[in-house]
PDB file of C-alpha atoms in Angstrom:
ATOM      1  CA  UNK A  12     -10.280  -7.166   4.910  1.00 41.00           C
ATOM      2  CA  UNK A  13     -11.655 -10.610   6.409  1.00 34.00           C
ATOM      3  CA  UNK A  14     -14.278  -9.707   8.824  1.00 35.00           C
ATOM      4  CA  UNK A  15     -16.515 -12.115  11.324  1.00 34.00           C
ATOM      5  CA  UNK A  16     -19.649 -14.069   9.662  1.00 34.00           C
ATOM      6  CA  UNK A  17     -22.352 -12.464  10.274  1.00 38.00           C
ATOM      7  CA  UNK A  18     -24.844 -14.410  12.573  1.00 35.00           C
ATOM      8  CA  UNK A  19     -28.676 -14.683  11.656  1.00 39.00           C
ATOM      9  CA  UNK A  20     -31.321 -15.620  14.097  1.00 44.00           C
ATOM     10  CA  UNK A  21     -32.575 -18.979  13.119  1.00 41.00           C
ATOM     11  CA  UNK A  22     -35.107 -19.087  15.600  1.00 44.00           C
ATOM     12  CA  UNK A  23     -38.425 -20.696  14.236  1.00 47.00           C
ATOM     13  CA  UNK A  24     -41.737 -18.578  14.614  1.00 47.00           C
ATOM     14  CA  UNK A  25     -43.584 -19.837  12.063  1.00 46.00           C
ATOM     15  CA  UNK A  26     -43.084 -20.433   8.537  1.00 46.00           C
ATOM     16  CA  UNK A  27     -44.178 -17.117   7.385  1.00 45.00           C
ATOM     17  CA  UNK A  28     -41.279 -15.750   9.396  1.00 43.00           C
ATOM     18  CA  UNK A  29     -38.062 -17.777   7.642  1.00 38.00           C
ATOM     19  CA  UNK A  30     -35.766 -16.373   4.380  1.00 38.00           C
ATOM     20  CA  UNK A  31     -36.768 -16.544   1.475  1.00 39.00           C
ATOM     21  CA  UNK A  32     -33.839 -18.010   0.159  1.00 37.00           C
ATOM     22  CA  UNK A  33     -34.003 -20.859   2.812  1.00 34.00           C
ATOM     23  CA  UNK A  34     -37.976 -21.322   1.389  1.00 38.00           C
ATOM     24  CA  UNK A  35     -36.198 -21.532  -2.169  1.00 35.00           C
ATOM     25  CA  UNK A  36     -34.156 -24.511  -0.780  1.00 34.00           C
ATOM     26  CA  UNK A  37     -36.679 -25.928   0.814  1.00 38.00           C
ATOM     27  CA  UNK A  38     -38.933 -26.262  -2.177  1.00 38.00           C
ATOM     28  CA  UNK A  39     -36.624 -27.776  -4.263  1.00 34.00           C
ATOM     29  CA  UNK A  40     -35.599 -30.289  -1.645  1.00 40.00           C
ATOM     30  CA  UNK A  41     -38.776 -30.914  -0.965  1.00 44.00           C
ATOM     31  CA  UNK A  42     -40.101 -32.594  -4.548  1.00 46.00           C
ATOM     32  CA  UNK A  43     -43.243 -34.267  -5.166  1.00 47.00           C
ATOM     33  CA  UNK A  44     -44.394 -35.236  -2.183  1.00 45.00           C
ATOM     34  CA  UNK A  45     -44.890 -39.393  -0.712  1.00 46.00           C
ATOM     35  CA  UNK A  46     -48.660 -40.637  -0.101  1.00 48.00           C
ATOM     36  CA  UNK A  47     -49.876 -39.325   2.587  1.00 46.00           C
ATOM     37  CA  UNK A  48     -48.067 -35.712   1.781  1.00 47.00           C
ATOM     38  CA  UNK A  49     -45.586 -34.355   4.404  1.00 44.00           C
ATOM     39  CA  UNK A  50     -46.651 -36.291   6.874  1.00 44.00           C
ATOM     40  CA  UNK A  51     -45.620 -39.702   4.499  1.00 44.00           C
ATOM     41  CA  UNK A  52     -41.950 -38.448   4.796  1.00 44.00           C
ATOM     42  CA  UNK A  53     -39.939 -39.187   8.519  1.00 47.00           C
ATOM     43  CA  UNK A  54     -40.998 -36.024  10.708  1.00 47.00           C
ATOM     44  CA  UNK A  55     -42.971 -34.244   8.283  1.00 49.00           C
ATOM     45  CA  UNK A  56     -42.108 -30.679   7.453  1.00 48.00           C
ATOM     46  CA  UNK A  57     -39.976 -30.395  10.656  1.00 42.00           C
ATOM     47  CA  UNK A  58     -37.574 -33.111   8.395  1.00 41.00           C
ATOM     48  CA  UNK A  59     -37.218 -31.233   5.310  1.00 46.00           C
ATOM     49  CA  UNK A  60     -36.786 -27.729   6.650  1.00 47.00           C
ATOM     50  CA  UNK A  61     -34.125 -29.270   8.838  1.00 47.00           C
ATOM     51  CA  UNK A  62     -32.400 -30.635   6.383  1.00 43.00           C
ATOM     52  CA  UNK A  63     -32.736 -27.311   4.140  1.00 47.00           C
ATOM     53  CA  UNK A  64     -31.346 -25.374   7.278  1.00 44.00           C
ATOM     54  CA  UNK A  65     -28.162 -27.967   7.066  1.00 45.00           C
ATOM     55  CA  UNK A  66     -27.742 -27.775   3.558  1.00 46.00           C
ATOM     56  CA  UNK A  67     -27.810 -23.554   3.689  1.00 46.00           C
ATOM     57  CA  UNK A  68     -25.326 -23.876   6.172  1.00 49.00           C
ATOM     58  CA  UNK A  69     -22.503 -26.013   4.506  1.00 41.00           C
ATOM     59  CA  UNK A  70     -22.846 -23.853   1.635  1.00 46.00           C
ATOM     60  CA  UNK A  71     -22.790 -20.458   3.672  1.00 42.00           C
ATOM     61  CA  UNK A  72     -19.315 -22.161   5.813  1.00 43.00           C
ATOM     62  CA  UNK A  73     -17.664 -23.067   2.694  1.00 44.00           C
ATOM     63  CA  UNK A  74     -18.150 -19.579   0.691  1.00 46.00           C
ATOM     64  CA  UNK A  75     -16.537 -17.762   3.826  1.00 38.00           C
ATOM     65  CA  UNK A  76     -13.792 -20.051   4.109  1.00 37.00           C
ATOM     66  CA  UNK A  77     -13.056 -20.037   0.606  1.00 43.00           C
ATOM     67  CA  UNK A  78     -12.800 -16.678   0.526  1.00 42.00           C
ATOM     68  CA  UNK A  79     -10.265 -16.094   3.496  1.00 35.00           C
ATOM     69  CA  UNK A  80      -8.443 -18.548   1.805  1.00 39.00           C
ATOM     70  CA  UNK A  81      -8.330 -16.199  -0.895  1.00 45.00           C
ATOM     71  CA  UNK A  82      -7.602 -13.523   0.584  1.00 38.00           C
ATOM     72  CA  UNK A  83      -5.198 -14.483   3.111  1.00 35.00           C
ATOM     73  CA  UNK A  84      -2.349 -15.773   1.266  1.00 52.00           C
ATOM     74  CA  UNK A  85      -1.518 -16.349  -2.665  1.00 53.00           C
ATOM     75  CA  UNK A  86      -1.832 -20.147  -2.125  1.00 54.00           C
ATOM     76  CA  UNK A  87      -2.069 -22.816   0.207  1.00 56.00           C
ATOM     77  CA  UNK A  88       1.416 -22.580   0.753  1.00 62.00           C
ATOM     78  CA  UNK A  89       1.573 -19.922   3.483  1.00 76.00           C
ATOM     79  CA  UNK A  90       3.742 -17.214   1.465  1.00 89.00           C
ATOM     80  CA  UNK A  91       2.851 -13.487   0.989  1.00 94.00           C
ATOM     81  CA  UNK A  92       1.039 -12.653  -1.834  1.00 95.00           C
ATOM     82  CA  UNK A  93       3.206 -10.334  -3.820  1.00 96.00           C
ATOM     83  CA  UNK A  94       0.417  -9.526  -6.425  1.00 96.00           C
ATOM     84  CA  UNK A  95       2.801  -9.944  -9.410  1.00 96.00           C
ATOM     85  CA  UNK A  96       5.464  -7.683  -8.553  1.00 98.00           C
ATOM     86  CA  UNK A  97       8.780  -8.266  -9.144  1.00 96.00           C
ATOM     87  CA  UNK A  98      12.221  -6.496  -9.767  1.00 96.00           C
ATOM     88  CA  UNK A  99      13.763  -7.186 -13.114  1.00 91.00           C
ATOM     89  CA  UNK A 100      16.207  -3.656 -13.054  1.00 92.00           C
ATOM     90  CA  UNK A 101      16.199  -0.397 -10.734  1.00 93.00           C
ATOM     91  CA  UNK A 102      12.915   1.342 -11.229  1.00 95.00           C
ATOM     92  CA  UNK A 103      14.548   4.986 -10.693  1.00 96.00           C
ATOM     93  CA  UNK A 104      13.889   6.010 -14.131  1.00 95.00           C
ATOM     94  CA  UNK A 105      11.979   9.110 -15.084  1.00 95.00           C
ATOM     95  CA  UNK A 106       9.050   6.931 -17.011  1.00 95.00           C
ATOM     96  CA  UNK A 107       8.443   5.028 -13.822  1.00 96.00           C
ATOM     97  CA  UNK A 108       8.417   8.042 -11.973  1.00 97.00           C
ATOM     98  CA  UNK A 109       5.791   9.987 -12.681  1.00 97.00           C
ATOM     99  CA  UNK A 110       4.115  12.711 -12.290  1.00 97.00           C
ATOM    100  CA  UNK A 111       7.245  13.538  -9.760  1.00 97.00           C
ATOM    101  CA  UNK A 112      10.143  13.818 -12.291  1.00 96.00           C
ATOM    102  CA  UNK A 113       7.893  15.985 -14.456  1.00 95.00           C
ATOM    103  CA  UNK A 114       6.736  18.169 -12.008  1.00 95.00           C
ATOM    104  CA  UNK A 115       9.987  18.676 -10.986  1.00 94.00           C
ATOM    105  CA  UNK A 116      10.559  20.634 -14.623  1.00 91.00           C
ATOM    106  CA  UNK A 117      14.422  19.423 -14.624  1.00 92.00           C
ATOM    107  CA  UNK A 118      17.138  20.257 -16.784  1.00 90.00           C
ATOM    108  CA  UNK A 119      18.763  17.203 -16.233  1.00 92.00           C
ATOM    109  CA  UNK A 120      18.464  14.014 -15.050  1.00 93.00           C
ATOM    110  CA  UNK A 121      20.895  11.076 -13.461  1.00 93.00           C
ATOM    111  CA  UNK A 122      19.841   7.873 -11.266  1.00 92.00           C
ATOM    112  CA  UNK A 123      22.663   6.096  -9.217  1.00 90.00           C
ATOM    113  CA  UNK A 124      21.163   2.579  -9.519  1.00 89.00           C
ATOM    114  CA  UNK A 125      21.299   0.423  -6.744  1.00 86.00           C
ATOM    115  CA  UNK A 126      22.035  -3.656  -7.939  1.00 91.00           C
ATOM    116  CA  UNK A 127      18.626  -5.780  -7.447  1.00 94.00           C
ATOM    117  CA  UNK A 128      19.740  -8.511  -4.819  1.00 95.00           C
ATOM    118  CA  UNK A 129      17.764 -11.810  -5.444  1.00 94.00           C
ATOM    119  CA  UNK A 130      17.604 -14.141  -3.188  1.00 95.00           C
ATOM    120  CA  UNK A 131      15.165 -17.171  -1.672  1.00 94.00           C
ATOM    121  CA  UNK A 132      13.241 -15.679   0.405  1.00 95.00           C
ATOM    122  CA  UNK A 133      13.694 -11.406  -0.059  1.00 96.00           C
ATOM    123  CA  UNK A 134      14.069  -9.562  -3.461  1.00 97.00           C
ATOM    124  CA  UNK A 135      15.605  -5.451  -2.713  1.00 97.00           C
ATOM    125  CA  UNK A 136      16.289  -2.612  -4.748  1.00 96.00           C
ATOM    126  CA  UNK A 137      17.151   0.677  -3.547  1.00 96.00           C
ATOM    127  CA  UNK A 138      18.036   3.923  -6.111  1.00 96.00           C
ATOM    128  CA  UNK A 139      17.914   7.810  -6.172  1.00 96.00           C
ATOM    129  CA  UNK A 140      17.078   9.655  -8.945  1.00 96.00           C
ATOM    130  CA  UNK A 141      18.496  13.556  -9.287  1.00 96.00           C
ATOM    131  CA  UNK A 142      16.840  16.282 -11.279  1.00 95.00           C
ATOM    132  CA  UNK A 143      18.599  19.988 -11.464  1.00 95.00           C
ATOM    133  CA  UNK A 144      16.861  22.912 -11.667  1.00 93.00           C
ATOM    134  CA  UNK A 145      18.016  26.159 -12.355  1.00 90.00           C
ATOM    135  CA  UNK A 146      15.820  29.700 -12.018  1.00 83.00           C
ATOM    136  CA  UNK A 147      18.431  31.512 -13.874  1.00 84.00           C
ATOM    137  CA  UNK A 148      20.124  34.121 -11.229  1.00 87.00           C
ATOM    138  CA  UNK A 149      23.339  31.603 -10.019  1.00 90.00           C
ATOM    139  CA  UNK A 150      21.263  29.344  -8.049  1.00 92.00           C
ATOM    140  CA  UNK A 151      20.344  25.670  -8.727  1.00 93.00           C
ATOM    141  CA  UNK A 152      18.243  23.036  -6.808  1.00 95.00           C
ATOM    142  CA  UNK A 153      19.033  19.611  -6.759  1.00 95.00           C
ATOM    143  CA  UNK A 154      16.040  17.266  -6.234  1.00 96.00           C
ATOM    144  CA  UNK A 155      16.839  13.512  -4.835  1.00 96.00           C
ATOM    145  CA  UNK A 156      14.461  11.350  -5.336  1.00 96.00           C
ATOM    146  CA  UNK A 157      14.874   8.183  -3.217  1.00 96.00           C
ATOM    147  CA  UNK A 158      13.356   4.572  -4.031  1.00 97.00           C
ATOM    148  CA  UNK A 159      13.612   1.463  -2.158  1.00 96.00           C
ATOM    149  CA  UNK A 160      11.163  -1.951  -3.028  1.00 97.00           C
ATOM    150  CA  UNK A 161      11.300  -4.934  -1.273  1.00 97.00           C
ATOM    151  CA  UNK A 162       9.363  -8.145  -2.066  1.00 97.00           C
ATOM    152  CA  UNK A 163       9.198 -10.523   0.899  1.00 97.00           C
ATOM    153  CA  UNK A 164       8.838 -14.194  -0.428  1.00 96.00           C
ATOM    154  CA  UNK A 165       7.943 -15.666   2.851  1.00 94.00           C
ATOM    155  CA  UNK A 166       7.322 -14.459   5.688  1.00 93.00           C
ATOM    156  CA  UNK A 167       4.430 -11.247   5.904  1.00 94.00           C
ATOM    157  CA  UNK A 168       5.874  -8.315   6.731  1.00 94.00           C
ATOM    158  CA  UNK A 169       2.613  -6.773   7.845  1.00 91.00           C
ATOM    159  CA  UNK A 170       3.358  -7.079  11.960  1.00 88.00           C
ATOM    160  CA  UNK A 171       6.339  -5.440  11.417  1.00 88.00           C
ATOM    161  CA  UNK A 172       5.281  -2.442   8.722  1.00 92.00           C
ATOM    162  CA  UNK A 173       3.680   0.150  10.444  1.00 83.00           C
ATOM    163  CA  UNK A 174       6.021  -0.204  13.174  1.00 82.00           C
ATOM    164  CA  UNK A 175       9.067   0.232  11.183  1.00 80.00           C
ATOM    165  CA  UNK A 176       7.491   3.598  10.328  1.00 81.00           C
ATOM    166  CA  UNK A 177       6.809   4.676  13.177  1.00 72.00           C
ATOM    167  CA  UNK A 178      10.267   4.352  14.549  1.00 68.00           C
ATOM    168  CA  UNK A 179      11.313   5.931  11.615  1.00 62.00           C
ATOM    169  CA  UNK A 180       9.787   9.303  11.804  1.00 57.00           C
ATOM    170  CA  UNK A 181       9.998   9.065  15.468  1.00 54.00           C
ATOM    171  CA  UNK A 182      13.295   8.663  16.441  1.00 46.00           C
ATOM    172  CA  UNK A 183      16.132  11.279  16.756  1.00 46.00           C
ATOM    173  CA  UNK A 184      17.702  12.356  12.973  1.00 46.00           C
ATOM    174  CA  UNK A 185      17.972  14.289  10.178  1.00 50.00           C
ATOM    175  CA  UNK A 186      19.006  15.160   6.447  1.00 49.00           C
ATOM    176  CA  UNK A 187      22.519  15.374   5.184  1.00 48.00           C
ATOM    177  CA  UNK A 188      23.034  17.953   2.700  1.00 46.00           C
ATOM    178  CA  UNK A 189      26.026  18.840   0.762  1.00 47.00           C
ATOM    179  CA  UNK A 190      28.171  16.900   2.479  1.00 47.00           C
ATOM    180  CA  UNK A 191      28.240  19.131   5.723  1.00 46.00           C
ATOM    181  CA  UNK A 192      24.928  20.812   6.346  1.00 49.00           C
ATOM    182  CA  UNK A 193      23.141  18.281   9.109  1.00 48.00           C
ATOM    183  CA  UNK A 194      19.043  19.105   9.288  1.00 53.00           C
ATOM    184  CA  UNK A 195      16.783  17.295  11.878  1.00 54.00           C
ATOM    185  CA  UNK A 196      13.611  15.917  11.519  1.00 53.00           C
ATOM    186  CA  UNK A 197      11.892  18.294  13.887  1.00 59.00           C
ATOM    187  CA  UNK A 198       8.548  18.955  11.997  1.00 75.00           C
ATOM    188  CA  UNK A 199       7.495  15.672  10.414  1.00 82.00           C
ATOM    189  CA  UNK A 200       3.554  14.763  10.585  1.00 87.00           C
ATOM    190  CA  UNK A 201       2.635  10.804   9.213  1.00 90.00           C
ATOM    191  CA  UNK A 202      -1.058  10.107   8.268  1.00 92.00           C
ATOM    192  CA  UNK A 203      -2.693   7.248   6.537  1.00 93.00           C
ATOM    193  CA  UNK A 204      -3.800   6.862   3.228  1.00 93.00           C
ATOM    194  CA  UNK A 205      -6.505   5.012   1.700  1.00 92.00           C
ATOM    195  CA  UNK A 206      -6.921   3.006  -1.363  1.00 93.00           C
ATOM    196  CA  UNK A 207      -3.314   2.476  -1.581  1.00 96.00           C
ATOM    197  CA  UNK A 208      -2.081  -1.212  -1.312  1.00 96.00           C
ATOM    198  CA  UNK A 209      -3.514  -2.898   1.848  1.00 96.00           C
ATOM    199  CA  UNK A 210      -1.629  -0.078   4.214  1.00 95.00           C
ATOM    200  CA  UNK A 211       0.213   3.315   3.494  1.00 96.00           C
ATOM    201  CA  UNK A 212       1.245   6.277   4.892  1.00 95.00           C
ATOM    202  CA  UNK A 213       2.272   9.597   3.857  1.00 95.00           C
ATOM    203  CA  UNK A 214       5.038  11.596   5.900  1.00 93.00           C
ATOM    204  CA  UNK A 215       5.379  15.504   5.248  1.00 92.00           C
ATOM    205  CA  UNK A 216       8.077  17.857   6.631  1.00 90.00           C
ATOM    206  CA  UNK A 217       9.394  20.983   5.850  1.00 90.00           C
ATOM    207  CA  UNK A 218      12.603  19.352   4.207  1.00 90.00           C
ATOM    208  CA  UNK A 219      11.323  15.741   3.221  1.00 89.00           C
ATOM    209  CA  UNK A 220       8.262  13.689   2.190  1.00 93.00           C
ATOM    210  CA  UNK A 221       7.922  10.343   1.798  1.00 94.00           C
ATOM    211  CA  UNK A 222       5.398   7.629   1.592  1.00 96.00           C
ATOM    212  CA  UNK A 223       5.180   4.317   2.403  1.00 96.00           C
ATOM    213  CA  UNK A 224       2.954   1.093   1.470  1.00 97.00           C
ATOM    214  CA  UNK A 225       2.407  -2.479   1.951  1.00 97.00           C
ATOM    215  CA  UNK A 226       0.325  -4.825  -0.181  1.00 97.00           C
ATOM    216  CA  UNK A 227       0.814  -8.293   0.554  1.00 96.00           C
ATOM    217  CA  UNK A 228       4.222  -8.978   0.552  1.00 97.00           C
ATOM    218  CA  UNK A 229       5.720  -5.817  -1.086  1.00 97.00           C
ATOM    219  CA  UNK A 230       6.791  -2.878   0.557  1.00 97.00           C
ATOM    220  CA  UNK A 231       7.489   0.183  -1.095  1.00 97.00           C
ATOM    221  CA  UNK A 232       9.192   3.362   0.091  1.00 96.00           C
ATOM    222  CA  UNK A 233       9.746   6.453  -1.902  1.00 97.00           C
ATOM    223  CA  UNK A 234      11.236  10.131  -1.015  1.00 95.00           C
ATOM    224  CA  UNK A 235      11.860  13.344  -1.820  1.00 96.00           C
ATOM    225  CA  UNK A 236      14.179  15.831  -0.843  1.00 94.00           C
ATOM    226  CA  UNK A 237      16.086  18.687  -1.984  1.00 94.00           C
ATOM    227  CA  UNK A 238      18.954  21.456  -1.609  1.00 93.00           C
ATOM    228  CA  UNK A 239      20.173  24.987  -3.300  1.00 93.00           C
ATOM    229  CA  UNK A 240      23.523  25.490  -4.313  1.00 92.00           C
ATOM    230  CA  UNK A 241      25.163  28.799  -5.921  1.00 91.00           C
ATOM    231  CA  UNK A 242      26.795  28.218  -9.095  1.00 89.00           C
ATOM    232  CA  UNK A 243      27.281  32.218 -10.105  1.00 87.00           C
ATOM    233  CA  UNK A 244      30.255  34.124  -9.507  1.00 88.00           C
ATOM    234  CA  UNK A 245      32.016  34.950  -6.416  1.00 87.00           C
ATOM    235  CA  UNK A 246      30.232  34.495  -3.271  1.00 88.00           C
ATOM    236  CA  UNK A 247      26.577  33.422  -3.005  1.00 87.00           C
ATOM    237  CA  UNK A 248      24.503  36.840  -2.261  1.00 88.00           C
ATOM    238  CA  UNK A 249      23.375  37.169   1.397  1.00 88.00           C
ATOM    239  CA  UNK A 250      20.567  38.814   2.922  1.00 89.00           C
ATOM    240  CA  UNK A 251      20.374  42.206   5.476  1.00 88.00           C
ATOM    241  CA  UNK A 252      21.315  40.260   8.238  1.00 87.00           C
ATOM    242  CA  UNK A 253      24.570  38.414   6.480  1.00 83.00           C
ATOM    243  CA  UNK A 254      22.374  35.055   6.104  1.00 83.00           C
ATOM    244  CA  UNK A 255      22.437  33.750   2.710  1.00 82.00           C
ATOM    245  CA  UNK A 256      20.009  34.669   0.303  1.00 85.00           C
ATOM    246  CA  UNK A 257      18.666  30.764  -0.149  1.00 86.00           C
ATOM    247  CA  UNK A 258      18.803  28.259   2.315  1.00 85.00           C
ATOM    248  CA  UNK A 259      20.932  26.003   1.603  1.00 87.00           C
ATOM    249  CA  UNK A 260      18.295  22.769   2.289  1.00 90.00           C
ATOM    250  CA  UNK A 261      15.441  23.324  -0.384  1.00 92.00           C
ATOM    251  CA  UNK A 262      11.689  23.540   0.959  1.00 92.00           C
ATOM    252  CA  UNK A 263       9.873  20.623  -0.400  1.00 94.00           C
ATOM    253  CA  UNK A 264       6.681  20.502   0.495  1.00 94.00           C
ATOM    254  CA  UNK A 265       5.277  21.720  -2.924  1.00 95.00           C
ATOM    255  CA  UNK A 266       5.865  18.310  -4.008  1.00 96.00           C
ATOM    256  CA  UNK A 267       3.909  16.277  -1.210  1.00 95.00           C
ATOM    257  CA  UNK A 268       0.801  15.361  -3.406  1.00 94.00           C
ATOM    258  CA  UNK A 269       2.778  14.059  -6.124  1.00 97.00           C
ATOM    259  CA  UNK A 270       3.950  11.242  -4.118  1.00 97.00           C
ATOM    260  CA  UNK A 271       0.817   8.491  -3.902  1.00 97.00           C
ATOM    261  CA  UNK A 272      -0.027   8.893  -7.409  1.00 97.00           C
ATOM    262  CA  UNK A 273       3.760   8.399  -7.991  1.00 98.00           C
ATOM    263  CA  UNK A 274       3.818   5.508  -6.016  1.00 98.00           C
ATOM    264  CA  UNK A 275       0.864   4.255  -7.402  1.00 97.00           C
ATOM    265  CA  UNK A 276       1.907   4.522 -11.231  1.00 98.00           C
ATOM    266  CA  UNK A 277       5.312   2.617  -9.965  1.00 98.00           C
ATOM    267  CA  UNK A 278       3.412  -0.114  -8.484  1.00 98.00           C
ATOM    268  CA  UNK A 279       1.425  -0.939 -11.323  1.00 97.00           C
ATOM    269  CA  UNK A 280       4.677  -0.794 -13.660  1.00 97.00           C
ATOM    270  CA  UNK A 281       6.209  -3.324 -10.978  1.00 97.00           C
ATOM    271  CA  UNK A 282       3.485  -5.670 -11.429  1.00 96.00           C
ATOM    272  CA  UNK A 283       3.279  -5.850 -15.601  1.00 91.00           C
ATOM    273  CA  UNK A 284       4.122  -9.579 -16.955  1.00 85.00           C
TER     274      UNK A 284
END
C-alpha cells in the first residue's frame, strides 16, 4: 500500500535540536574548514546546514517516488502487474487443487476443461472439477469444484473488483442442481481476507462457498458446491413426513476453510517460470 510521506518539522531551535542523520550529512559536507573557519565559507554555518537540508531532501523525494513507481505498476508502461502469472492449460487438476480435492476423499475424479482464450489485452480460463463420494447405503455426493482466472494485460481491474462481488452475492439467484432443482442464494455472508493477493474475499452459504482475489492484474475466483443423488434400488428412502431422506443439494460448508489455502497453493503454481 502507497501511503502519504510523512512530514517532519524542520523548524530550527538550535543545533542540539536537529536529526542526527541530517548532522551526519552535514559533517561530511562540511570538510576541512576555509581560513577563518565557518565564518570563511558564504553565510557560515547557516550555508552548509542549508545545503545539507537540500541535499536530505532530494534524496528523501526520490526514495518515495521510486518506490510508488515500484509498486504501482510492473513498468513504466502503465500495465497491471500480473506478478508472473500466466495460463499455459486449465488449472482444474487435482495437484493444483489442493488441500480441496483431498479433503474431499473422492472416489473419482473428472474436470470439464474450459479452452484458455489468449488474447492482447485479457488471458481467461474457466473449468470445474467433479469428485464423487459415496458413504456406502445408495447415496452419492457429487462435489463441483468451479475455477475461473483471468489475467488483465492492460487495464487494472481493481475499480471494478470488489464491486463485481458485491453484485454478485447481492443480487437475486441461485444454484442449479440436477438439472431441475433451483436453490437461491438466501443465506450468503462475504468477508475480507488478509494476506491474500492485494484484495480477497471469502463468501460462505449454506449451499456454496467461494472466494475471490485480486493481485495486480489477476483475478481469481474459485467455488464449491455440491448435491446427493440415490444410486440404490428402487426409490430413494424418505423420512416420517414423506421428505426424502437426503436433500437433494449437499451442505457445504464443511469445506469453507479449505478454500484460501486452495487458492493460495493455485496462485503460486500459476506464477512458476
Amino acid at each position: 500500500m502507497i501511503t502519504e510521506p510523512e512530514m517532519v518539522d524542520s523548524s530550527d531551535d538550535g543545533d542540539d535540536d536537529r536529526p542526527g542523520g541530517v548532522e551526519a550529512v552535514e559533517a561530511i559536507e562540511q570538510g576541512p574548514l576555509p581560513p577563518g573557519g565557518a565564518a570563511g565559507r558564504p553565510g557560515g554555518a547557516w550555508w552548509h546546514r542549508s545545503w545539507a537540508w537540500a541535499l536530505a531532501g532530494v534524496l528523501v523525494t526520490s526514495a518515495v517516488w521510486a518506490g510508488v513507481l515500484r509498486s504501482t505498476h510492473d513498468d513504466d508502461s502503465g500495465t497491471p502487474d500480473l506478478h508472473g502469472y500466466h495460463l499455459a492449460e486449465s488449472p482444474c487438476t487435482g495437484q493444483n487443487l489442493q488441500p480441496l480435492v483431498d479433503r474431499l476423499s473422492a472416489t473419482t475424479v473428472s474436470s470439464d476443461n474450459g479452452p484458455v482464450i489468449t488474447g492482447s489485452t485479457l488471458d481467461h480460463v474457466s473449468c470445474d472439477l467433479t469428485g464423487d463420494t459415496s458413504s456406502g447405503d445408495g447415496w452419492s455426493t457429487s462435489y463441483t469444484i468451479s475455477v475461473t482466472v483471468d489475467l488483465h494485460k492492460k487495464t487494472d481491474p481493481s475499480p471494478e473488483f470488489e464491486d463485481a462481488v458485491k453484485v454478485a452475492v447481492s443480487a437475486p439467484g441461485g444454484t442449479l442442481f440436477g438439472g431441475n432443482v433451483y436453490v437461491p442464494s438466501t443465506d450468503q455472508h462475504t468477508e475480507p481476507l488478509s494476506g491474500l493477493g492485494d484484495r480477497a474475499y471469502l463468501t460462505t452459504g449454506t449451499f456454496s462457498q467461494s472466494v475471490n482475489v485480486q493481485h495486480g492484474g489477476a483475478v481469481f475466483s474459485l467455488s464449491i458446491s455440491a448435491d446427493n443423488a440415490w444410486n440404490g434400488e428402487g426409490a430413494p428412502p424418505t423420512k416420517a413426513d414423506g421428505a426424502a431422506e437426503r436433500p437433494l443439494v449437499a451442505d457445504t460448508r464443511a469445506y469453507a476453510a479449505e478454500l484460501p489455502r486452495t487458492v493460495r497453493h493455485l496462485m503460486s503454481v500459476l506464477a512458476k517460470p
